[in-house]
Structure formats: structure tokens, C-alpha cells
Short mmCIF file of C-alpha atoms and ligand atoms in Angstrom, two decimals:
data_model
loop_
_atom_site.label_atom_id
_atom_site.label_comp_id
_atom_site.label_asym_id
_atom_site.label_seq_id
_atom_site.Cartn_x
_atom_site.Cartn_y
_atom_site.Cartn_z
CA MET A 1 -31.92 64.91 221.26
CA VAL A 2 -33.07 63.48 217.96
CA ARG A 3 -32.58 59.93 219.27
CA GLU A 4 -34.87 60.84 222.18
CA ILE A 5 -37.66 61.61 219.73
CA TYR A 6 -37.60 58.10 218.29
CA LYS A 7 -36.51 56.25 221.43
CA ASN A 8 -39.87 54.68 222.06
CA HIS A 9 -41.00 54.70 218.49
CA TYR A 10 -39.10 52.50 216.07
CA PRO A 11 -41.77 51.31 213.65
CA LYS A 12 -40.95 47.97 212.07
CA PRO A 13 -40.61 47.70 208.30
CA HIS A 14 -44.16 47.50 207.12
CA MET A 15 -43.78 45.49 203.94
CA PRO A 16 -45.66 42.40 205.17
CA CYS A 17 -48.74 44.66 205.39
CA VAL A 18 -48.63 45.92 201.83
CA GLU A 19 -49.95 44.37 198.68
CA PRO A 20 -47.11 42.66 196.76
CA GLY A 21 -45.95 45.00 194.03
CA LYS A 22 -47.15 48.05 195.95
CA ILE A 23 -44.27 48.34 198.41
CA LEU A 24 -44.22 52.14 198.00
CA LYS A 25 -47.95 52.67 198.40
CA GLY A 26 -48.81 56.13 199.74
CA GLN A 27 -45.29 57.50 199.19
CA LYS A 28 -44.48 60.64 197.22
CA ALA A 29 -41.40 60.60 195.02
CA LEU A 30 -39.46 63.19 193.05
CA VAL A 31 -37.18 61.95 190.27
CA THR A 32 -34.89 64.48 188.60
CA GLY A 33 -34.08 64.19 184.90
CA ALA A 34 -36.97 61.75 184.72
CA ASN A 35 -38.08 61.96 181.09
CA SER A 36 -35.22 59.94 179.63
CA GLY A 37 -33.09 56.84 180.18
CA ILE A 38 -32.53 55.72 183.76
CA GLY A 39 -34.66 58.46 185.35
CA LYS A 40 -37.65 57.50 183.21
CA ALA A 41 -37.36 53.81 184.16
CA VAL A 42 -36.95 54.73 187.83
CA ALA A 43 -40.00 57.02 187.79
CA LEU A 44 -42.13 54.31 186.16
CA GLY A 45 -40.73 51.68 188.54
CA LEU A 46 -41.55 53.74 191.64
CA ALA A 47 -45.04 54.42 190.28
CA LYS A 48 -45.68 50.72 189.59
CA ALA A 49 -44.64 50.07 193.19
CA GLY A 50 -47.40 52.44 194.31
CA ALA A 51 -45.67 55.84 194.70
CA SER A 52 -47.00 59.14 193.36
CA VAL A 53 -44.26 60.58 191.18
CA ALA A 54 -43.12 64.09 190.26
CA ILE A 55 -41.30 63.90 186.93
CA ASN A 56 -38.65 66.61 186.75
CA TYR A 57 -37.38 67.60 183.30
CA VAL A 58 -35.62 70.47 181.51
CA VAL A 59 -36.54 69.83 177.88
CA ASP A 60 -39.52 67.72 176.88
CA ASP A 61 -40.77 66.24 173.61
CA GLY A 62 -44.08 64.95 174.92
CA THR A 63 -42.53 62.12 176.96
CA VAL A 64 -43.71 63.61 180.26
CA ASP A 65 -47.39 63.54 179.23
CA ARG A 66 -47.06 59.97 177.99
CA MET A 67 -45.43 58.97 181.29
CA ILE A 68 -48.18 60.67 183.31
CA LYS A 69 -50.82 58.71 181.34
CA GLU A 70 -48.93 55.44 181.84
CA ILE A 71 -48.48 56.07 185.58
CA LYS A 72 -52.14 56.92 186.05
CA SER A 73 -53.05 53.68 184.24
CA HIS A 74 -51.22 51.85 187.05
CA GLY A 75 -53.37 53.68 189.62
CA SER A 76 -50.66 56.08 190.83
CA ASP A 77 -50.57 59.86 190.57
CA ALA A 78 -48.02 61.86 188.55
CA ILE A 79 -47.12 65.42 187.64
CA GLY A 80 -44.39 66.97 185.51
CA ILE A 81 -42.20 69.79 186.88
CA LYS A 82 -39.82 71.75 184.68
CA ALA A 83 -36.67 72.87 186.51
CA ASP A 84 -32.93 73.06 185.95
CA VAL A 85 -31.50 71.28 189.00
CA SER A 86 -28.30 73.34 188.89
CA LYS A 87 -30.26 76.55 189.61
CA GLU A 88 -31.19 77.23 193.24
CA ASP A 89 -34.31 79.29 192.49
CA GLU A 90 -35.66 76.66 190.08
CA VAL A 91 -35.05 73.85 192.59
CA LYS A 92 -36.87 75.80 195.31
CA ALA A 93 -39.78 76.47 192.95
CA MET A 94 -39.85 72.77 191.98
CA TYR A 95 -40.23 71.78 195.65
CA GLU A 96 -42.98 74.37 196.16
CA THR A 97 -44.88 72.82 193.24
CA MET A 98 -44.23 69.28 194.48
CA LEU A 99 -45.33 70.02 198.06
CA LYS A 100 -48.41 71.86 196.86
CA ALA A 101 -49.42 68.97 194.61
CA PHE A 102 -48.54 66.01 196.85
CA GLY A 103 -48.36 67.58 200.33
CA THR A 104 -44.93 66.13 201.12
CA ILE A 105 -42.00 64.11 199.78
CA ASP A 106 -40.85 60.66 200.93
CA ILE A 107 -38.37 59.72 198.20
CA LEU A 108 -35.91 61.84 196.22
CA VAL A 109 -34.05 60.26 193.32
CA ASN A 110 -31.22 62.61 192.39
CA ASN A 111 -30.82 61.33 188.86
CA ALA A 112 -30.24 64.27 186.47
CA GLY A 113 -26.80 64.11 184.91
CA ILE A 114 -24.84 65.20 181.87
CA GLN A 115 -21.50 64.60 180.15
CA ARG A 116 -19.38 67.23 178.39
CA ASP A 117 -16.33 65.24 177.34
CA ALA A 118 -12.91 66.53 176.30
CA PRO A 119 -9.24 65.78 176.92
CA LEU A 120 -8.08 67.80 179.91
CA ASP A 121 -6.00 70.27 177.91
CA GLN A 122 -8.98 71.02 175.68
CA MET A 123 -11.68 71.07 178.35
CA THR A 124 -13.24 74.48 178.74
CA LEU A 125 -14.23 75.98 182.06
CA ALA A 126 -17.80 76.01 180.72
CA GLN A 127 -17.67 72.20 180.18
CA TRP A 128 -16.25 71.70 183.68
CA GLU A 129 -18.81 73.99 185.33
CA ALA A 130 -21.80 72.57 183.41
CA VAL A 131 -21.07 69.02 184.58
CA ILE A 132 -20.26 69.94 188.19
CA GLY A 133 -23.33 72.23 188.22
CA VAL A 134 -25.84 69.54 187.20
CA ASN A 135 -24.21 66.35 188.54
CA LEU A 136 -22.95 67.62 191.91
CA THR A 137 -24.44 71.03 192.80
CA GLY A 138 -27.81 69.83 191.49
CA GLN A 139 -27.71 66.82 193.83
CA PHE A 140 -26.78 69.09 196.77
CA LEU A 141 -29.62 71.55 196.07
CA CYS A 142 -32.27 68.83 195.66
CA ALA A 143 -31.08 66.86 198.71
CA ARG A 144 -31.10 69.99 200.87
CA GLU A 145 -34.72 70.80 200.07
CA ALA A 146 -35.79 67.17 200.58
CA VAL A 147 -34.08 66.97 203.99
CA LYS A 148 -35.84 70.17 205.11
CA GLU A 149 -39.20 68.52 204.45
CA PHE A 150 -38.18 65.11 205.87
CA LYS A 151 -37.10 66.80 209.13
CA ARG A 152 -40.22 68.96 209.29
CA ARG A 153 -42.56 65.99 208.85
CA GLY A 154 -40.67 63.15 210.55
CA VAL A 155 -41.69 59.50 210.40
CA VAL A 156 -45.23 58.58 209.37
CA PRO A 157 -45.25 54.90 210.37
CA GLU A 158 -48.14 53.86 208.17
CA VAL A 159 -46.23 55.18 205.12
CA SER A 160 -42.64 54.13 205.87
CA CYS A 161 -40.44 53.45 208.87
CA ALA A 162 -38.00 56.12 207.63
CA ALA A 163 -38.63 59.86 207.59
CA GLY A 164 -37.29 60.01 204.05
CA LYS A 165 -35.07 58.37 201.50
CA ILE A 166 -32.57 59.92 199.09
CA ILE A 167 -31.10 57.94 196.22
CA CYS A 168 -28.20 59.57 194.40
CA MET A 169 -27.50 58.39 190.86
CA SER A 170 -23.76 58.04 190.91
CA SER A 171 -21.70 55.88 188.56
CA VAL A 172 -18.94 53.30 188.48
CA HIS A 173 -16.87 56.45 187.88
CA GLU A 174 -17.15 57.38 191.52
CA VAL A 175 -14.32 54.83 191.89
CA ILE A 176 -13.00 54.19 188.34
CA PRO A 177 -10.91 57.05 186.95
CA TRP A 178 -12.02 58.09 183.43
CA ALA A 179 -9.56 59.71 181.03
CA GLY A 180 -11.18 62.31 178.81
CA HIS A 181 -14.02 62.75 181.30
CA VAL A 182 -12.36 64.39 184.32
CA ASN A 183 -15.35 66.67 184.91
CA TYR A 184 -17.76 63.71 184.97
CA ALA A 185 -15.55 61.47 187.15
CA SER A 186 -14.91 64.37 189.55
CA SER A 187 -18.65 65.03 189.83
CA LYS A 188 -19.40 61.38 190.63
CA GLY A 189 -16.49 61.12 193.08
CA GLY A 190 -17.99 64.20 194.71
CA VAL A 191 -21.43 62.58 194.80
CA MET A 192 -19.95 59.65 196.74
CA LEU A 193 -18.81 61.82 199.66
CA LEU A 194 -21.82 64.13 199.36
CA MET A 195 -24.03 61.05 199.80
CA LYS A 196 -21.98 59.56 202.67
CA SER A 197 -21.66 62.87 204.54
CA ILE A 198 -25.38 63.62 204.26
CA ALA A 199 -26.16 60.02 205.29
CA GLN A 200 -24.03 60.37 208.40
CA GLU A 201 -25.58 63.74 209.27
CA VAL A 202 -29.22 62.79 208.87
CA ALA A 203 -29.30 59.13 209.98
CA PRO A 204 -30.36 60.16 213.53
CA PHE A 205 -33.43 61.75 211.94
CA ARG A 206 -34.19 58.34 210.38
CA ILE A 207 -33.43 59.61 206.89
CA ARG A 208 -31.62 57.13 204.63
CA VAL A 209 -29.25 58.28 201.89
CA ASN A 210 -27.66 55.90 199.38
CA SER A 211 -26.28 55.86 195.87
CA ILE A 212 -26.65 53.59 192.89
CA GLY A 213 -23.51 53.19 190.79
CA PRO A 214 -24.65 52.10 187.33
CA GLY A 215 -22.15 50.55 184.94
CA ALA A 216 -22.88 50.82 181.21
CA ILE A 217 -26.63 51.22 180.75
CA LYS A 218 -28.29 51.65 177.34
CA THR A 219 -29.49 55.27 177.39
CA PRO A 220 -28.99 58.37 175.21
CA ILE A 221 -26.08 59.59 177.40
CA ASN A 222 -23.74 56.84 176.12
CA HIS A 223 -25.44 55.93 172.84
CA SER A 224 -22.17 55.74 170.86
CA ALA A 225 -20.75 53.18 173.33
CA TRP A 226 -23.36 50.52 172.48
CA ALA A 227 -25.11 51.64 169.28
CA THR A 228 -23.14 49.44 166.84
CA PRO A 229 -22.20 45.72 167.23
CA GLU A 230 -18.49 46.70 167.16
CA ALA A 231 -18.95 49.30 169.92
CA GLU A 232 -21.00 46.88 172.02
CA LYS A 233 -18.35 44.12 171.61
CA GLU A 234 -15.67 46.54 172.78
CA LEU A 235 -17.84 47.64 175.73
CA LEU A 236 -18.42 44.00 176.77
CA THR A 237 -14.68 43.59 177.41
CA LEU A 238 -15.31 45.81 180.46
CA ILE A 239 -18.36 43.84 181.69
CA PRO A 240 -17.71 40.39 183.22
CA TYR A 241 -21.45 39.64 183.23
CA GLN A 242 -21.36 39.99 179.42
CA ARG A 243 -24.39 42.14 178.83
CA VAL A 244 -24.93 45.87 178.65
CA GLY A 245 -27.37 47.06 181.33
CA GLU A 246 -30.92 48.27 180.74
CA PRO A 247 -32.54 51.21 182.59
CA GLU A 248 -34.87 48.71 184.33
CA ASP A 249 -31.81 47.07 185.98
CA ILE A 250 -31.33 50.36 187.83
CA ALA A 251 -35.05 50.97 188.44
CA ARG A 252 -35.35 47.68 190.36
CA VAL A 253 -32.49 48.69 192.67
CA ALA A 254 -34.05 52.13 193.20
CA VAL A 255 -37.44 50.65 194.15
CA TRP A 256 -35.79 48.34 196.67
CA LEU A 257 -33.59 51.10 198.13
CA ALA A 258 -36.62 53.39 198.49
CA SER A 259 -38.66 50.69 200.24
CA ASP A 260 -38.66 49.53 203.84
CA TYR A 261 -36.99 46.30 202.64
CA ALA A 262 -33.82 48.43 202.69
CA ASP A 263 -34.56 50.04 206.04
CA TYR A 264 -31.15 49.26 207.54
CA VAL A 265 -29.23 50.41 204.46
CA THR A 266 -27.75 53.89 204.52
CA GLY A 267 -24.55 55.59 203.39
CA THR A 268 -23.61 53.06 200.76
CA THR A 269 -23.32 52.76 196.99
CA ILE A 270 -24.89 49.76 195.32
CA PHE A 271 -23.06 49.10 192.08
CA ALA A 272 -25.38 47.70 189.42
CA ASP A 273 -22.71 47.21 186.80
CA GLY A 274 -22.44 43.57 185.69
CA GLY A 275 -19.09 43.48 187.49
CA MET A 276 -17.49 46.49 185.81
CA THR A 277 -15.91 47.51 189.13
CA LEU A 278 -14.28 44.05 189.49
CA TYR A 279 -11.14 45.03 187.53
CA PRO A 280 -12.07 42.75 184.57
CA GLY A 281 -8.53 43.13 183.13
CA PHE A 282 -7.32 40.96 186.00
CA ALA A 283 -9.57 38.04 185.00
CA THR A 284 -6.88 36.83 182.62
CA GLY A 285 -3.89 38.94 183.63
CA GLY A 286 -2.15 40.39 186.65
P1 NAD B 301 -30.02 60.55 179.87
O1 NAD B 301 -29.28 61.55 179.08
O2 NAD B 301 -30.96 59.62 179.19
O3 NAD B 301 -30.82 61.24 181.07
C1 NAD B 301 -30.33 62.36 181.76
C2 NAD B 301 -31.52 63.17 182.20
O4 NAD B 301 -31.05 64.31 182.96
C3 NAD B 301 -32.34 63.73 181.03
O5 NAD B 301 -33.72 63.60 181.32
C4 NAD B 301 -31.93 65.18 180.99
O6 NAD B 301 -32.92 66.02 180.44
C5 NAD B 301 -31.75 65.45 182.49
N1 NAD B 301 -31.04 66.68 182.76
C6 NAD B 301 -29.91 67.14 182.17
N2 NAD B 301 -29.59 68.35 182.67
C7 NAD B 301 -30.53 68.65 183.60
C8 NAD B 301 -30.74 69.76 184.45
N3 NAD B 301 -29.92 70.81 184.44
N4 NAD B 301 -31.83 69.74 185.28
C9 NAD B 301 -32.67 68.69 185.28
N5 NAD B 301 -32.52 67.62 184.48
C10 NAD B 301 -31.46 67.60 183.64
O7 NAD B 301 -28.89 59.71 180.63
P2 NAD B 301 -29.00 58.53 181.71
O8 NAD B 301 -28.00 57.53 181.33
O9 NAD B 301 -30.39 58.12 181.91
O10 NAD B 301 -28.40 59.29 182.99
C11 NAD B 301 -29.10 59.36 184.23
C12 NAD B 301 -28.09 59.35 185.36
O11 NAD B 301 -27.42 58.10 185.38
C13 NAD B 301 -27.01 60.42 185.24
O12 NAD B 301 -26.73 60.96 186.52
C14 NAD B 301 -25.81 59.63 184.74
O13 NAD B 301 -24.59 60.23 185.10
C15 NAD B 301 -26.04 58.31 185.46
N6 NAD B 301 -25.32 57.18 184.87
C16 NAD B 301 -25.65 56.70 183.62
C17 NAD B 301 -24.94 55.62 183.12
C18 NAD B 301 -25.24 55.01 181.79
O14 NAD B 301 -24.50 54.12 181.36
N7 NAD B 301 -26.27 55.42 181.09
C19 NAD B 301 -23.91 55.05 183.87
C20 NAD B 301 -23.60 55.58 185.12
C21 NAD B 301 -24.32 56.64 185.60
#
């Protein structure tokens, strides 16, 4: 039935018609956990590409206002929305605010994430539940509300040839086991099949769902892993490309995935990891 709707209406990717650098012109994006690290770079990247951006945050030190000013200086619109993505009522209220301000949503970047590390035998239920709550349940709640709006509105060909795009911030730890971080690795493994199952379900509605699997990116979440030369040297043994990633490395992938350049891409994880998932130990051994 859904295929019938689009049978005679498959708009072509419209990027040749848009100003270079404005490939997301007219699109409305929500980025969760957007006032720090990867989320901040993604929000600014989407805005520079022409999207209006809702900046979700839980705790703010003034960053959100500075981001709004910067985004407006690039000619895009921006608002900040406080909400804990692990709480259903707060996610629903966030979408109400977003839809009231921007009228709709075209792009969701499910980015918010936390770590609460401990060896398994010392990990508390609270540490387990906090990480699953934000990293997995939060992605489910935000994706569900986005899909409701994508289905309601459908394709608007002059905006994008898809009815909506979801980008889940996963991790190399959706495939690499991580001792001492079983809650985090379980949440990201869960995100992989959450993403793929939603992608399969909503593809006939012309909604694309993908993940980005960052490797080691310099943000507050993993500060101790790269903050000293010794730590960075140790980290580089895991990265064949021999540099630690920057948030902008992930932002560029997000902008592309959100754009019509990626119109035939759905249900996949793009690892942006300098080769961390290439089993670097086997480069000289095995
Ligand atoms: P970060 O700590 O800088 O950013 C995390 C953001 O999530 C912050 O803005 C934080 O306030 C927000 N957040 C936390 N709990 C929230 C909640 N309940 N509701 C809404 N927002 C909440 O870390 P980051 O590295 O930028 O992480 C962003 C995403 O990238 C996470 O999903 C993380 O798992 C993933 N990731 C990061 C790396 C890396 O090396 N930095 C690698 C792989 C994956």
C-alpha cells in the first residue's frame, strides 16, 4: 500500500539544484546531546549545510546560546530544547516544542550518550540502567517520535527526496567487545539492531535510517584516553590511520548521510574510525 503512494512519484535527488554548501537547505534537524563534543560539531555542520537546528541538551553552561548565535550568523535558524532523552514525557515535550518552532522535522541525529564504566562484578544496576536508558531507550524514544512526523508529512520533493532521515550515533563498540564497559557496548550493540530493524520497517515510507560508528574522537566523554601524550600514544596503537579523530570528522559524515547524496543508503553503519575496526593487532601478527 505504501509503495502505491510513491509508485508514480520518485523524486530524484535534488542536490544539483542547491547552492554548494547548502545541501540541507530548508530542512529541519534535531540533534540530541548537541551542546558538547560530536553532537555540537554535527549541529553546527548541519546548520552550515543550510538546515535549521534544534539543539537538545540536559545541562548547559552557555554553550547553547553561543551555538545559536553562530548558527544564525551562517543564515540558519536554531533553538535550544532541554530534555532528558531517556524520559518519555520529556522526549514528547521536546518534539512538541520542535514542531511548534519549525513546523516539522526532516533529520534526527540520535547522538546523546553516556558512559558509566566499571568491571562487571562491580557494576551497579544504576550504572547499567543509566547507560541503557540514555544510549538505547533514548534513541528508541526519539526515533519513534520522528517517524510519527515523517509518516504524517511524507515526502516534500523540493526539500528532500526522502520523507525523513535518522542518524544514530553508535560506536565501534557495536562490533568490538569492550571489557569494563559492558553496559556501553551492550547499548551500542543494541543500537545496531534498533537502527537496522527500524530501517527495514520504514524504508517503504521512504525514511532512511543509518548509524555512524565513531572510533576514538577527541571529546569530553573519553578525555583521559587522549589528554596526555602517553595516553594518546597508547590509543594510536588501536588506530591504523595514526590520528585520533576530531568531532568534525563525524559531522561531515552526518551531513552527507542526511543529504540526498546518500539517498540510496539505509540500514547501514558507516564507521568513521581511522581503521579501528580493522583488527589492527593483525597488521603485524596473526
Ligand atoms: P560528550 O560527553 O561530549 O557528549 C554527550 C552529549 O550527550 C552531551 O551533550 C551530554 O549532555 C548529552 N547527554 C547525556 N545524557 C543525556 C540525556 N539523558 N539526554 C540528553 N542528552 C544527554 O561525548 P561525545 O563523545 O560527543 O558523545 C556523543 C555520542 O558519540 C555518544 O552517543 C557516544 O557514545 C558516541 N561516541 C563517541 C565516541 C568518542 O570517541 N568520543 C566514540 C564512539 C561513539
